[in-house]
PDB file of C-alpha atoms and ligand atoms in Angstrom:
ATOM      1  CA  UNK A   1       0.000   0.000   0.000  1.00 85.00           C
ATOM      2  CA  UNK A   2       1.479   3.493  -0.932  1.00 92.00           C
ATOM      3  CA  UNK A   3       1.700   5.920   1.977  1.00 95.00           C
ATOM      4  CA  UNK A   4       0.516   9.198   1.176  1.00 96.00           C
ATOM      5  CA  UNK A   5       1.306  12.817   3.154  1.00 97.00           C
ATOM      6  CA  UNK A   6      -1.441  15.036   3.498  1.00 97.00           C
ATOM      7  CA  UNK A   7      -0.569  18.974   4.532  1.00 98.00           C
ATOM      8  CA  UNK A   8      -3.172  21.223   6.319  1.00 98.00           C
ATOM      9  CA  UNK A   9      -2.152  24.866   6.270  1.00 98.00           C
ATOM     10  CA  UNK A  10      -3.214  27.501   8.647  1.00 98.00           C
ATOM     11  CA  UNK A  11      -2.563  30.932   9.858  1.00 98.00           C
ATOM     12  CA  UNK A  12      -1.850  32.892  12.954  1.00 98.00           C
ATOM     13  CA  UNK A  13      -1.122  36.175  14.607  1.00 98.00           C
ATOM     14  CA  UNK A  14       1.269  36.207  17.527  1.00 98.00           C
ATOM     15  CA  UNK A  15       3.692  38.725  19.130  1.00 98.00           C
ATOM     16  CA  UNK A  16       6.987  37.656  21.119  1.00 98.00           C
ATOM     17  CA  UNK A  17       9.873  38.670  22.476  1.00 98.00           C
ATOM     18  CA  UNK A  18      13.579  36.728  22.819  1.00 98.00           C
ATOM     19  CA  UNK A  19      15.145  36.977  26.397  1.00 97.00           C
ATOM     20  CA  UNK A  20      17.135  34.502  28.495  1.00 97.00           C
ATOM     21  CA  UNK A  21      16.992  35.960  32.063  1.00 95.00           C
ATOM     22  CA  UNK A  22      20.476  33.676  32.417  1.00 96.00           C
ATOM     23  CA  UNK A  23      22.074  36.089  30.186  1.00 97.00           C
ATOM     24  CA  UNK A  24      23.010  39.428  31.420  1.00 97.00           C
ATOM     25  CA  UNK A  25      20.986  42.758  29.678  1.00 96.00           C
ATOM     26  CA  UNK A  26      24.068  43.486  27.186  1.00 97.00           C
ATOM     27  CA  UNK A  27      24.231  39.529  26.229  1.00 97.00           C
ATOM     28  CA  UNK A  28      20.358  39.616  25.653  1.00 97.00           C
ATOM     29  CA  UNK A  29      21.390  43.215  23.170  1.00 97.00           C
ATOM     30  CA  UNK A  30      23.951  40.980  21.798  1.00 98.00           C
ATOM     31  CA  UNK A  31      21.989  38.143  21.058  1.00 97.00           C
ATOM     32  CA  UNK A  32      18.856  39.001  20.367  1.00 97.00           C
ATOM     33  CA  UNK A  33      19.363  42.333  19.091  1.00 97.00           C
ATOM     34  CA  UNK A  34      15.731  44.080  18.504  1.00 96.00           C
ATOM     35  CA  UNK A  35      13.906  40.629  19.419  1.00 97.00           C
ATOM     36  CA  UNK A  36      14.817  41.470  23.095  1.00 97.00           C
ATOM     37  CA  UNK A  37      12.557  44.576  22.965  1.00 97.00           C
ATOM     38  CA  UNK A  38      10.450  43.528  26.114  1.00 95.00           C
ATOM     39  CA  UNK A  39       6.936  45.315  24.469  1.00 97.00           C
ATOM     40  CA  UNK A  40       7.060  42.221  21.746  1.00 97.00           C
ATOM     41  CA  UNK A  41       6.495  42.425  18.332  1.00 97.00           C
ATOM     42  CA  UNK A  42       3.826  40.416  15.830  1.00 97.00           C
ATOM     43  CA  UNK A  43       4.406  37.901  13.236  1.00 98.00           C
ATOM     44  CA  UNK A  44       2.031  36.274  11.048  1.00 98.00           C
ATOM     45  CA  UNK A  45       2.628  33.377  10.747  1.00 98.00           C
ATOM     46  CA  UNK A  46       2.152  30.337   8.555  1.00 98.00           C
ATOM     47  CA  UNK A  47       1.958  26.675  10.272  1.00 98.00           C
ATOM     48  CA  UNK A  48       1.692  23.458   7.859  1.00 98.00           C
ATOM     49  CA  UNK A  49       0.859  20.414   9.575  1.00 98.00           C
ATOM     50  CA  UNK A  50       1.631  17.419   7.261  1.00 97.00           C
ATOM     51  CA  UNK A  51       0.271  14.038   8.525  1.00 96.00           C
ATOM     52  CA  UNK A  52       1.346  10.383   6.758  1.00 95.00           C
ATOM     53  CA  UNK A  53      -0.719   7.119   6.439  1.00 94.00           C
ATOM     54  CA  UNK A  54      -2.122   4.669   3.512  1.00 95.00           C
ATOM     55  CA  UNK A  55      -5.289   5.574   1.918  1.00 95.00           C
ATOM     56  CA  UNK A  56      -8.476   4.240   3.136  1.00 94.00           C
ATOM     57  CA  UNK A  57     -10.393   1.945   0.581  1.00 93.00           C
ATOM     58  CA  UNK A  58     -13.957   2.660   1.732  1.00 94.00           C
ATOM     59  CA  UNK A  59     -13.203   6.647   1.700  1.00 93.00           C
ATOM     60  CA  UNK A  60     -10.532   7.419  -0.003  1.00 94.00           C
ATOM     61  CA  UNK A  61      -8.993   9.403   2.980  1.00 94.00           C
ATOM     62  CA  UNK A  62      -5.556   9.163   4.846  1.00 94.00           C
ATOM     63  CA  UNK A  63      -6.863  11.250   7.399  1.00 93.00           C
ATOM     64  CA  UNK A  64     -10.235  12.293   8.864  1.00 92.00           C
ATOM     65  CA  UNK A  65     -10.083  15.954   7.687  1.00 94.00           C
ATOM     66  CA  UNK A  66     -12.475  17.480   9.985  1.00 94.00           C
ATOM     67  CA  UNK A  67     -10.783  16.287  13.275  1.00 94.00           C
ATOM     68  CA  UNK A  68      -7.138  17.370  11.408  1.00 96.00           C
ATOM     69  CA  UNK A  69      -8.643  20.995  11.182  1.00 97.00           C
ATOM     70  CA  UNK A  70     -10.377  20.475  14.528  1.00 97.00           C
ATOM     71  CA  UNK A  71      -6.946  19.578  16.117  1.00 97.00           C
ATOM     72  CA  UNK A  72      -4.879  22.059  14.941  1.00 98.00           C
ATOM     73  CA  UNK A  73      -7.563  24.818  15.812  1.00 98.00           C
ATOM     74  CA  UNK A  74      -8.300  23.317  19.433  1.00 97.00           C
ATOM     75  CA  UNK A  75      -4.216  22.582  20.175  1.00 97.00           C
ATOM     76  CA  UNK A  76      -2.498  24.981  18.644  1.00 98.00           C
ATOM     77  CA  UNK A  77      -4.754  28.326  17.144  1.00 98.00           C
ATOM     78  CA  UNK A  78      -6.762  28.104  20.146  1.00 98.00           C
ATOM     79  CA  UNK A  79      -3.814  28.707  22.420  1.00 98.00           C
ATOM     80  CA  UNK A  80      -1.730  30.742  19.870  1.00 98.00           C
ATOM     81  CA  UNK A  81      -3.623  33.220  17.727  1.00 98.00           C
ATOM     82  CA  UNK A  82      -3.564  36.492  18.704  1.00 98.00           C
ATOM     83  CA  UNK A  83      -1.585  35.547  21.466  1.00 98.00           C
ATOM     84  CA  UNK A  84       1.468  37.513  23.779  1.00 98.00           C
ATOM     85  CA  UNK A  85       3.295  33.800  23.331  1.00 98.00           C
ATOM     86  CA  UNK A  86       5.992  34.344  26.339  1.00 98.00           C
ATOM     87  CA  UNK A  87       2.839  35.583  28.486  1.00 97.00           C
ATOM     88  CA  UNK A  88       0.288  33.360  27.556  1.00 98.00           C
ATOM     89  CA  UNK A  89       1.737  30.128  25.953  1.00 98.00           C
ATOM     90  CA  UNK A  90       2.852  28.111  28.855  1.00 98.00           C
ATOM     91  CA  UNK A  91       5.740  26.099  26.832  1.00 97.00           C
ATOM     92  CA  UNK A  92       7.458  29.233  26.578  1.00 98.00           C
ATOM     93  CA  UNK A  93       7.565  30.427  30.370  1.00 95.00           C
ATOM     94  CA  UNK A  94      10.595  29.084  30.161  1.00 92.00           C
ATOM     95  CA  UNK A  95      11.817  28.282  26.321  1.00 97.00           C
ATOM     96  CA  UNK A  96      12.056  31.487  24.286  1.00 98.00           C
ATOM     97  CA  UNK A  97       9.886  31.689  21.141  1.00 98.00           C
ATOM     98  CA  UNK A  98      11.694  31.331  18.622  1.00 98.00           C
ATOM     99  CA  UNK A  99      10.389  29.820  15.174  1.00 98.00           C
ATOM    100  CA  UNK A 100      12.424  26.586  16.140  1.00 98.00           C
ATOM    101  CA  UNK A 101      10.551  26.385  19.746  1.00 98.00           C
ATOM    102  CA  UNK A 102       7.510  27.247  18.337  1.00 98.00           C
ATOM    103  CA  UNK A 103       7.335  24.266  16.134  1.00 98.00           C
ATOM    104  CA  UNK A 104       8.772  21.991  18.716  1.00 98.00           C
ATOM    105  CA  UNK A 105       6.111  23.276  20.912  1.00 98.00           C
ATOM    106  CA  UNK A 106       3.331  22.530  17.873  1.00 98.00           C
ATOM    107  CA  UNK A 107       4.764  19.104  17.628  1.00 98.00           C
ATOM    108  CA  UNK A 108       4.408  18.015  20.949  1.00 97.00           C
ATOM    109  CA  UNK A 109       0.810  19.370  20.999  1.00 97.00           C
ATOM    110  CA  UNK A 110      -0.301  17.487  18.423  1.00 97.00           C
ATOM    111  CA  UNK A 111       1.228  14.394  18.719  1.00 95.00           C
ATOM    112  CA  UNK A 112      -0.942  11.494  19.520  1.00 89.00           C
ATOM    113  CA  UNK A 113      -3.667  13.621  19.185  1.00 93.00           C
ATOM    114  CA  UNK A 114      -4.909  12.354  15.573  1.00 87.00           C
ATOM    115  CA  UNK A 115      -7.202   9.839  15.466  1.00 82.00           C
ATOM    116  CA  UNK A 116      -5.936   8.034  11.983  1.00 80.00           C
ATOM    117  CA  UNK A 117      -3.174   9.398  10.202  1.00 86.00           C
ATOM    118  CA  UNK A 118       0.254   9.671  11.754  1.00 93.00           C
ATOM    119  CA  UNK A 119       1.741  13.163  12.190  1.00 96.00           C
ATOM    120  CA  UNK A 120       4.984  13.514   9.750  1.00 97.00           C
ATOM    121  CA  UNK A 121       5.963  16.894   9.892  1.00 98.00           C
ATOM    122  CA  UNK A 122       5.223  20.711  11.643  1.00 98.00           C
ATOM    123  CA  UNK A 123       6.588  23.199   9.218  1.00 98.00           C
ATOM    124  CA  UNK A 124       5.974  26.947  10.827  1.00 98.00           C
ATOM    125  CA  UNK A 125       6.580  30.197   8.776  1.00 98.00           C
ATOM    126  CA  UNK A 126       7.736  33.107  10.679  1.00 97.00           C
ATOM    127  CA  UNK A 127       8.035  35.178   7.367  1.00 95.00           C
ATOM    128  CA  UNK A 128       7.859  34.126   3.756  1.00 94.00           C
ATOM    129  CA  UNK A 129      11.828  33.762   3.793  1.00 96.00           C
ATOM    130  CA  UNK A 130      11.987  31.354   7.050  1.00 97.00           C
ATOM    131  CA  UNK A 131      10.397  28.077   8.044  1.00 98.00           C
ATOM    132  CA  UNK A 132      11.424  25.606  10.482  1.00 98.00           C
ATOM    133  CA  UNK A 133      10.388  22.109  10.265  1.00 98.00           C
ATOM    134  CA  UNK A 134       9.873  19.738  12.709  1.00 98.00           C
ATOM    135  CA  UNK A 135      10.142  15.519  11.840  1.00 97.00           C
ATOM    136  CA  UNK A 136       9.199  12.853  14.240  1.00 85.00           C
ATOM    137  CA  UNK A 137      12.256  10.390  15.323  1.00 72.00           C
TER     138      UNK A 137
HETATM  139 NI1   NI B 201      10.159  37.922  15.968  1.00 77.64          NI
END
């Protein structure tokens, strides 16, 4: 049976800022430059959620699409759109937000959380030039 990958694409609006209280305040200039700017900025951004898994014979479907959509909205837009993400995101208390913990942070909340397909891959835009993608081991 041929496995298939199905991708799911969907937007949010979320503002951040980059600061590691370990670092002293020039090291956070250093690093983070005008991310450390403690007011936050916004980013739209992009997420892709691809899932994996052999077609169905009676539907035709790899994935039940209205509990894929139903997922990512309920797990991840729920929590994230329109969000302050080191305020109000509890992953990133204590992990800064970048793009890369972002879609660590999208993994892990969606994980096991499909009820047919198998999820293969969290891709998360932060801009039109920059993606990170996420596999599973
Ligand atoms: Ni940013």
């Amino acid at each position: 049976m041929k496995v298939v990958y199905l991708t799911r694409k969907a937007e949010f609006s979320a503002s951040h800022y980059y600061h590691n209280p370990a670092f002293s305040l020039e090291e956070n200039q250093r690093i983070f430059g005008k991310c450390n700017n403690p007011n936050g900025h916004g980013h739209n951004y992009t997420l892709e959620v691809t899932v994996k898994g052999e077609v169905d014979q009676r539907s035709g479907f790899v994935v039940d699409l209205k509990d894929l959509k139903e997922t990512m909205n309920r797990e991840v837009l729920d929590a994230m759109d329109h969000r302050f993400l080191n305020k109000e995101v509890p992953e990133f208390k204590t992990a800064i937000p970048t793009t890369e913990n972002l879609a660590i942070a999208i993994w892990k909340r969606l994980e096991g959380k499909l009820k047919v397909a198998r999820l293969h891959r969290v891709r998360v835009h932060e801009t039109t030039d920059l993606f990170v993608d996420v596999y599973g081991d």
